[in-house]
mmCIF file of C-alpha atoms in Angstrom:
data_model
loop_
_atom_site.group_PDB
_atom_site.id
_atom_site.type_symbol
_atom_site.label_atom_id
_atom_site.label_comp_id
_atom_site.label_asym_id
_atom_site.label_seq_id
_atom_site.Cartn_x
_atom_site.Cartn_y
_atom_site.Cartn_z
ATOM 1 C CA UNK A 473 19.591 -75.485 22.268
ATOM 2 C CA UNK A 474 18.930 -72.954 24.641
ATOM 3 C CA UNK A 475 21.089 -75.229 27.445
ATOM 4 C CA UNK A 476 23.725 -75.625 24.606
ATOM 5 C CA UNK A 477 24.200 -71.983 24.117
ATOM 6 C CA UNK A 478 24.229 -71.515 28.439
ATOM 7 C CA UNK A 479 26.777 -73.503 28.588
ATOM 8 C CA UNK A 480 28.911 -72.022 25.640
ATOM 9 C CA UNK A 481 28.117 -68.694 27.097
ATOM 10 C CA UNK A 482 28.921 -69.408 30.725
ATOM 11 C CA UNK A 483 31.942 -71.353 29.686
ATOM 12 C CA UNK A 484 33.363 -67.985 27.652
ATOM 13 C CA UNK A 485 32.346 -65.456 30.358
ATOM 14 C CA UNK A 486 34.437 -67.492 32.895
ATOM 15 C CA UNK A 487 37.503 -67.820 31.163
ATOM 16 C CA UNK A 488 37.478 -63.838 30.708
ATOM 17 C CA UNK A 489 35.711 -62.671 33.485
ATOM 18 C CA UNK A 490 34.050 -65.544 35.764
ATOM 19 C CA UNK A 491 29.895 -65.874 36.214
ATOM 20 C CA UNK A 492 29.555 -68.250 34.013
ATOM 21 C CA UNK A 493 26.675 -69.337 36.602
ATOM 22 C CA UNK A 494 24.488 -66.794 36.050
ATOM 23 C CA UNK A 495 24.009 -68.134 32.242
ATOM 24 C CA UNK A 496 23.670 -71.600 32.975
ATOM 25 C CA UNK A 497 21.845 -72.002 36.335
ATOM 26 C CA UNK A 498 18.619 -69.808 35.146
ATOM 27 C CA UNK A 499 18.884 -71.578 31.914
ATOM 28 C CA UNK A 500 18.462 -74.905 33.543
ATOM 29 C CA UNK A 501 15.630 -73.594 35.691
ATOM 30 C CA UNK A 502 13.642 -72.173 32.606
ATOM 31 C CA UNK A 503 13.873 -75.915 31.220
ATOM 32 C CA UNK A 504 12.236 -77.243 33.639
ATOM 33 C CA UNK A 505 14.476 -78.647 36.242
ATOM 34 C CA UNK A 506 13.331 -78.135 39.438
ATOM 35 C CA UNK A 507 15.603 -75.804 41.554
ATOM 36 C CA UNK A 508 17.634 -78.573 43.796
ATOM 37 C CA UNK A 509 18.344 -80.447 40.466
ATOM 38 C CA UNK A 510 19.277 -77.483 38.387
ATOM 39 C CA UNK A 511 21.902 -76.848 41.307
ATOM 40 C CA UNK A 512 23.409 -80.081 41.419
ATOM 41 C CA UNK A 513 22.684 -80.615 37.596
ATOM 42 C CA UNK A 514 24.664 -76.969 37.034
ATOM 43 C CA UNK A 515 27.579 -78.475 39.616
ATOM 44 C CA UNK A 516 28.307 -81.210 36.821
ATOM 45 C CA UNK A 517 28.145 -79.883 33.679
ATOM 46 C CA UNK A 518 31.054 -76.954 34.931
ATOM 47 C CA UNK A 519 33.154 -79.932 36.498
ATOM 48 C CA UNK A 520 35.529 -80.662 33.790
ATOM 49 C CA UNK A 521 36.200 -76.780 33.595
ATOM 50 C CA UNK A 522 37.612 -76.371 37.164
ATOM 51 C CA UNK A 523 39.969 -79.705 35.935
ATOM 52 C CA UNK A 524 40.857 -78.189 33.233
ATOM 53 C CA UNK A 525 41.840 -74.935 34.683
ATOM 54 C CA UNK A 526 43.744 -76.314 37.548
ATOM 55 C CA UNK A 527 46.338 -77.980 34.682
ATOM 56 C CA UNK A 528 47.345 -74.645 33.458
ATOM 57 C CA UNK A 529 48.236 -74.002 36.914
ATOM 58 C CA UNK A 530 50.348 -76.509 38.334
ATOM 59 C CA UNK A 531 53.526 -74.763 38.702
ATOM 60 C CA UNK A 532 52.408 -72.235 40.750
ATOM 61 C CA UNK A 533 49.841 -74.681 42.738
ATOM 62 C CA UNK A 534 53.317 -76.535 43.148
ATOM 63 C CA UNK A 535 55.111 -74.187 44.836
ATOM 64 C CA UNK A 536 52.337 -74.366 47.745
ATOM 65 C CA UNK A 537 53.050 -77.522 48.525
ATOM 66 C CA UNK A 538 53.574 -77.040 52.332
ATOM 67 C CA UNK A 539 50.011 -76.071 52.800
ATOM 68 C CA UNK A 540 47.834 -78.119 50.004
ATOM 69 C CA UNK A 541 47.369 -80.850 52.405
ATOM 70 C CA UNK A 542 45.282 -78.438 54.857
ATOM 71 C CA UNK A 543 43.614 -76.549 52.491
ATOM 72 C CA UNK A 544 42.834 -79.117 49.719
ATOM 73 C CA UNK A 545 41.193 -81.558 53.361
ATOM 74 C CA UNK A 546 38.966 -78.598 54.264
ATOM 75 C CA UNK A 547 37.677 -78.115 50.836
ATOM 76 C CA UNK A 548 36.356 -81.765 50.596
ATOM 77 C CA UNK A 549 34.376 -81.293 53.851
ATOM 78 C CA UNK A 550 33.514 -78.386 53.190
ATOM 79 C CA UNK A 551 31.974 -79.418 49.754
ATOM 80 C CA UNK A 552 30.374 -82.931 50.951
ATOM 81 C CA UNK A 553 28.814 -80.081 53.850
ATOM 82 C CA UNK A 554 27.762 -77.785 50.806
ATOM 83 C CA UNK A 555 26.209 -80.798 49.058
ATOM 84 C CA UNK A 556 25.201 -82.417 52.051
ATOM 85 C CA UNK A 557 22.875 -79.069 53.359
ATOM 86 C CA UNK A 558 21.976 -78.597 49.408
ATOM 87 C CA UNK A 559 20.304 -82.377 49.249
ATOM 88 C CA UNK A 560 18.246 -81.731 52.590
ATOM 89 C CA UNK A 561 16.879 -78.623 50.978
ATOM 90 C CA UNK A 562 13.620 -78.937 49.640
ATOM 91 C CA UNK A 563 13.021 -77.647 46.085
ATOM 92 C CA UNK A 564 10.642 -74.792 48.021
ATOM 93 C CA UNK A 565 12.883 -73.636 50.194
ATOM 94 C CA UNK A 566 15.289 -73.442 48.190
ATOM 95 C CA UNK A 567 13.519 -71.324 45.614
ATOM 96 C CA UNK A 568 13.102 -68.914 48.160
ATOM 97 C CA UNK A 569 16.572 -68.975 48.731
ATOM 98 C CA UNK A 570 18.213 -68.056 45.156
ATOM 99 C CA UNK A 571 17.124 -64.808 44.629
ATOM 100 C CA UNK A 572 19.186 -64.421 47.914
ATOM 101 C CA UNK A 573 21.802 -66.148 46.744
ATOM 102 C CA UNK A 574 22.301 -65.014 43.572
ATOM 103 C CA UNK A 575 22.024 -61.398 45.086
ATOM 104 C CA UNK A 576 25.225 -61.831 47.224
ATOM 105 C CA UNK A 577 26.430 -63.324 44.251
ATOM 106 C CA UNK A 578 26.429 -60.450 42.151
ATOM 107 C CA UNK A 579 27.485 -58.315 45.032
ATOM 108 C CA UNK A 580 30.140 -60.416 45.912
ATOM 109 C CA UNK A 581 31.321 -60.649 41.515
ATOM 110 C CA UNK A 582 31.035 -56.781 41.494
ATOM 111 C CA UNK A 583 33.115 -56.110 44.509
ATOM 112 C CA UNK A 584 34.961 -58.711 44.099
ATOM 113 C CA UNK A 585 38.947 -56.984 43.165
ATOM 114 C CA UNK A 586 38.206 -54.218 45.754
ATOM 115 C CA UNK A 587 37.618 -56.955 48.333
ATOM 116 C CA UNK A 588 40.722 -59.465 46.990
ATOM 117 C CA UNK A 589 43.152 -56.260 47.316
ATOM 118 C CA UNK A 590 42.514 -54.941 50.629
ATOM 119 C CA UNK A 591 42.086 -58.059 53.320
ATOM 120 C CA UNK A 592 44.718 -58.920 55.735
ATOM 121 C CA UNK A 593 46.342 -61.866 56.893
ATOM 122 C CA UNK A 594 44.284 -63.967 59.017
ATOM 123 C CA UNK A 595 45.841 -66.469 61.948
ATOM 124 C CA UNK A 596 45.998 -70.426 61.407
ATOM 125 C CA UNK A 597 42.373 -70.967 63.180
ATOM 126 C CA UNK A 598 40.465 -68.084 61.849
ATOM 127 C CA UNK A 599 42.130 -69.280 58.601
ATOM 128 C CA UNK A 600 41.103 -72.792 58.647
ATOM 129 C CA UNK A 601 37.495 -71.453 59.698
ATOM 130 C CA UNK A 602 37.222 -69.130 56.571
ATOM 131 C CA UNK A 603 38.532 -71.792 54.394
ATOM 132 C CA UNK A 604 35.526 -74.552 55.565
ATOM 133 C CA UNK A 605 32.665 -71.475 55.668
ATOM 134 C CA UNK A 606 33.837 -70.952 51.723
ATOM 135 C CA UNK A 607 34.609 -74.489 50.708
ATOM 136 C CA UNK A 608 30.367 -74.831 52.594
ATOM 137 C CA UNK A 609 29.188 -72.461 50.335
ATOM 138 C CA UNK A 610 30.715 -73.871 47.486
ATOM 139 C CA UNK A 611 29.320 -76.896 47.699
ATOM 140 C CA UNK A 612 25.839 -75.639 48.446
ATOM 141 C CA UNK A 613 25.946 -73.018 45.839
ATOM 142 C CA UNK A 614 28.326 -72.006 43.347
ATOM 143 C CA UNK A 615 27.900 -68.835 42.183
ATOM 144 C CA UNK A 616 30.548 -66.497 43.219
ATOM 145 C CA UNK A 617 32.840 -68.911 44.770
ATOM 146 C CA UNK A 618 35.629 -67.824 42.382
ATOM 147 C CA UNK A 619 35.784 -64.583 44.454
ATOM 148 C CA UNK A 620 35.146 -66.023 47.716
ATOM 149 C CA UNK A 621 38.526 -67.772 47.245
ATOM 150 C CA UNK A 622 40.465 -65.451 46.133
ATOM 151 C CA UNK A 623 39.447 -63.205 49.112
ATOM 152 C CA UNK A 624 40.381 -66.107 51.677
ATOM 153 C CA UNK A 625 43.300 -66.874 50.427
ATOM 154 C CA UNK A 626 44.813 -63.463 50.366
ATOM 155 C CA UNK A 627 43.203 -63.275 53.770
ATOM 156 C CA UNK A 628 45.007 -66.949 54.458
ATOM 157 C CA UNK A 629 48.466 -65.731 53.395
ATOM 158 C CA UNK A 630 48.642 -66.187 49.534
ATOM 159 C CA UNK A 631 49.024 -63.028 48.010
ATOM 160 C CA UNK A 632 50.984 -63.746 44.556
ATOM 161 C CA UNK A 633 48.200 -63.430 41.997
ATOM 162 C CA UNK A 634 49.151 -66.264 40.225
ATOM 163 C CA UNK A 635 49.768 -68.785 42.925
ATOM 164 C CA UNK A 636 45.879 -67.433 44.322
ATOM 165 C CA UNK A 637 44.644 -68.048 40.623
ATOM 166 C CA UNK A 638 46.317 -71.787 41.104
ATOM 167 C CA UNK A 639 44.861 -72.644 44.329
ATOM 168 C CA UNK A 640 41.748 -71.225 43.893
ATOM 169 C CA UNK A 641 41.417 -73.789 41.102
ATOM 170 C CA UNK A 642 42.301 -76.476 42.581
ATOM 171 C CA UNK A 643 39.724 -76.006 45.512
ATOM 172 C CA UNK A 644 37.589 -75.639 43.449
ATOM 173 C CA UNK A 645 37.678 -78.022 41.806
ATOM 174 C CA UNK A 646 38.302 -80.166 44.983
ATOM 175 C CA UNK A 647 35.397 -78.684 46.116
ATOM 176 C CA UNK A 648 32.851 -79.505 43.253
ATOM 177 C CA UNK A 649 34.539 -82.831 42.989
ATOM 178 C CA UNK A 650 32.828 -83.622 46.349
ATOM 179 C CA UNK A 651 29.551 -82.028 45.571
ATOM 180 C CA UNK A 652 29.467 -83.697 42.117
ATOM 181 C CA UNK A 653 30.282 -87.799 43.483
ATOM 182 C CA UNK A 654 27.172 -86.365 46.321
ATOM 183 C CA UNK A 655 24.960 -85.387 43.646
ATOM 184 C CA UNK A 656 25.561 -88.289 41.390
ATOM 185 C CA UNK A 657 25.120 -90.642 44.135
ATOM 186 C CA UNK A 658 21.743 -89.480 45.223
ATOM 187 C CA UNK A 659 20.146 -89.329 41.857
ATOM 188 C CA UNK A 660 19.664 -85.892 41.418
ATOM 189 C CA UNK A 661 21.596 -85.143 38.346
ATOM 190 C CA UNK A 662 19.322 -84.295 35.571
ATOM 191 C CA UNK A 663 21.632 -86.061 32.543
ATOM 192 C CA UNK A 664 20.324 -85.067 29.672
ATOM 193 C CA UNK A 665 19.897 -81.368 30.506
ATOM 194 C CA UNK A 666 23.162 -81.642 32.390
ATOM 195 C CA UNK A 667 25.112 -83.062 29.066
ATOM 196 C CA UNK A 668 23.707 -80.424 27.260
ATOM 197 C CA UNK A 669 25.049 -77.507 28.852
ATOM 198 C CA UNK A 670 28.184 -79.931 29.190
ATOM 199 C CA UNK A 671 28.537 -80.294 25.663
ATOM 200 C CA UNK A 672 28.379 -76.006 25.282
ATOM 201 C CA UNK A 673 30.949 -75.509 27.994
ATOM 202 C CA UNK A 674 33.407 -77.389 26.427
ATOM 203 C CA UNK A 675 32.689 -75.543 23.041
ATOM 204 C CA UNK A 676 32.671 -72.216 24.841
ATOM 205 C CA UNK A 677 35.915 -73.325 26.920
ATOM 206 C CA UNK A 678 37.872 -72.859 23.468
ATOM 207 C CA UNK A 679 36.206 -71.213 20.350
ATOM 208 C CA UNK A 680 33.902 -68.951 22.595
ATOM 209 C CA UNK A 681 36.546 -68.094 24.863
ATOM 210 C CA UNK A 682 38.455 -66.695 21.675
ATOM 211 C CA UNK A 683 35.381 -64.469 20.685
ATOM 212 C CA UNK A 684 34.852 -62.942 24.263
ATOM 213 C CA UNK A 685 38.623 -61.944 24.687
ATOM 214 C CA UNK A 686 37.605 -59.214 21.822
ATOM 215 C CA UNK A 687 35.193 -57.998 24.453
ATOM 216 C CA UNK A 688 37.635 -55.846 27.254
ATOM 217 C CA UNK A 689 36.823 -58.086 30.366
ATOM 218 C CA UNK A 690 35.140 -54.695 32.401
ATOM 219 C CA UNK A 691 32.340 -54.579 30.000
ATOM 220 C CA UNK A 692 31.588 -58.473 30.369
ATOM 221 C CA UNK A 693 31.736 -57.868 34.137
ATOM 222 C CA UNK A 694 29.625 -55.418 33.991
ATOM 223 C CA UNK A 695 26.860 -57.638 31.940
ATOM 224 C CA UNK A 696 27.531 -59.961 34.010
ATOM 225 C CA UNK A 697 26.230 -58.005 37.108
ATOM 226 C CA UNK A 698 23.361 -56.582 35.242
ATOM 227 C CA UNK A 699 22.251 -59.795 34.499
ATOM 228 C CA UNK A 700 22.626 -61.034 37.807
ATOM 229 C CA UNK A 701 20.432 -57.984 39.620
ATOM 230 C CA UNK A 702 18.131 -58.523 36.759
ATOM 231 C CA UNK A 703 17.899 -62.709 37.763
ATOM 232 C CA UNK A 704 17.983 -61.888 41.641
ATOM 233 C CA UNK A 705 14.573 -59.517 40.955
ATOM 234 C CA UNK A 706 13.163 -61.514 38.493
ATOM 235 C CA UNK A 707 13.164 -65.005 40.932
ATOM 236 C CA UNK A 708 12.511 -63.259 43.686
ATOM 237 C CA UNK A 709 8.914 -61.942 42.303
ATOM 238 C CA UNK A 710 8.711 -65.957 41.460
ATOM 239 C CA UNK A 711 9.669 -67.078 45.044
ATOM 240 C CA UNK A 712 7.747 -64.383 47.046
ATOM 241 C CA UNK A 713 5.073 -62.593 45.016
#
């Protein structure tokens, strides 16, 4: 139940404000999946959402044609990278490394429109070398990659709202595409903890998504960041005290 409720939580947050993450991450850690696993078992239950999303958006992904070959190439290495560095992570270390992680997460969510608005425009190289660093961490972690995107590609070029909205979904979901066939084929998927916050998202995706658009989307960013300084202190008393 509690997984169930993550994911229709996570799943509602995101389609208002993003950070659906920081619901359904800790919740699979306080089941009892150890922290690699919850990672890679988090990656596949929000899957189907990044699909999903990138359908609404295929007009404007469409009109980007001349540079979806690049981009959409970089974000599968970078994700098999992500999910490569993730697997060779040992459930230790990597405890010690989510309350850092989740910390520039919440940052990152917080600043996030300041940062979007004011970045330039990058050359091809630097470009390409932003796009692999994000499409890295996305497969690794993540939390916060929504904004990471966004801020590349303005930084990349792509400065129509809409058309960054489009791409960034379809990296994404390029992106956890990778990490997910990874994950699956090393065995580290917990399924039945995975299908349950599955089963929420896809609840949340429509009938929760409906509730928290009565919410105005500042407030739910603003529990959103809350929650995520209250997660970054709270696992890193567990990881270092």
């Amino acid at each position: 139940m509690l997984l169930f409720l993550a994911g229709v939580a996570g799943s509602a947050v995101n389609a208002v404000a993003g950070g659906g993450t920081f619901f359904t991450f800790p919740a699979l850690l306080a089941a009892g999946v150890p922290p690699v696993a919850a990672n890679a078992s988090n990656a596949v239950a929000l899957w189907p959402g990044y699909i999903l999303s990138t359908l609404g958006f295929r007009d404007e992904v469409a009109a980007l044609r001349e540079r979806l070959r690049g981009s959409s190439l970089i974000a599968l290495m970078g994700g098999v990278l992500g999910a490569w560095l993730l697997l060779r992570t040992g459930n230790a270390t990597f405890l010690r490394l989510v309350p850092v992680l989740l910390l520039f997460a919440t940052v990152l969510f917080a600043l996030g429109p300041g940062i979007t608005s004011r970045v330039g425009t990058a050359g091809p190289l630097l470009a390409g070398v932003v796009e692999l660093v994000i499409a890295t961490y996305g497969g690794f972690f993540n939390a916060g990659l929504g904004i990471l995107l966004l801020a590349g590609l303005a930084l990349t070029g792509v400065h129509n709202i809409h058309q960054q909205n489009g791409l960034k979904n379809l990296l994404s979901a390029i992106i956890n595409s990778a990490a997910v066939f990874a994950f699956v084929l090393a065995g580290v998927v917990r399924w039945p903890e995975t299908l349950a916050v599955l089963a929420g998202a896809l609840v949340g995706g429509y009938g929760g998504a409906m509730l928290a658009r009565r919410i105005p989307a500042p407030w739910l960013r603003r529990v959103v960041v809350v929650m995520g300084l209250l997660l970054s202190v709270y696992y890193a008393g567990k990881a270092y005290l």
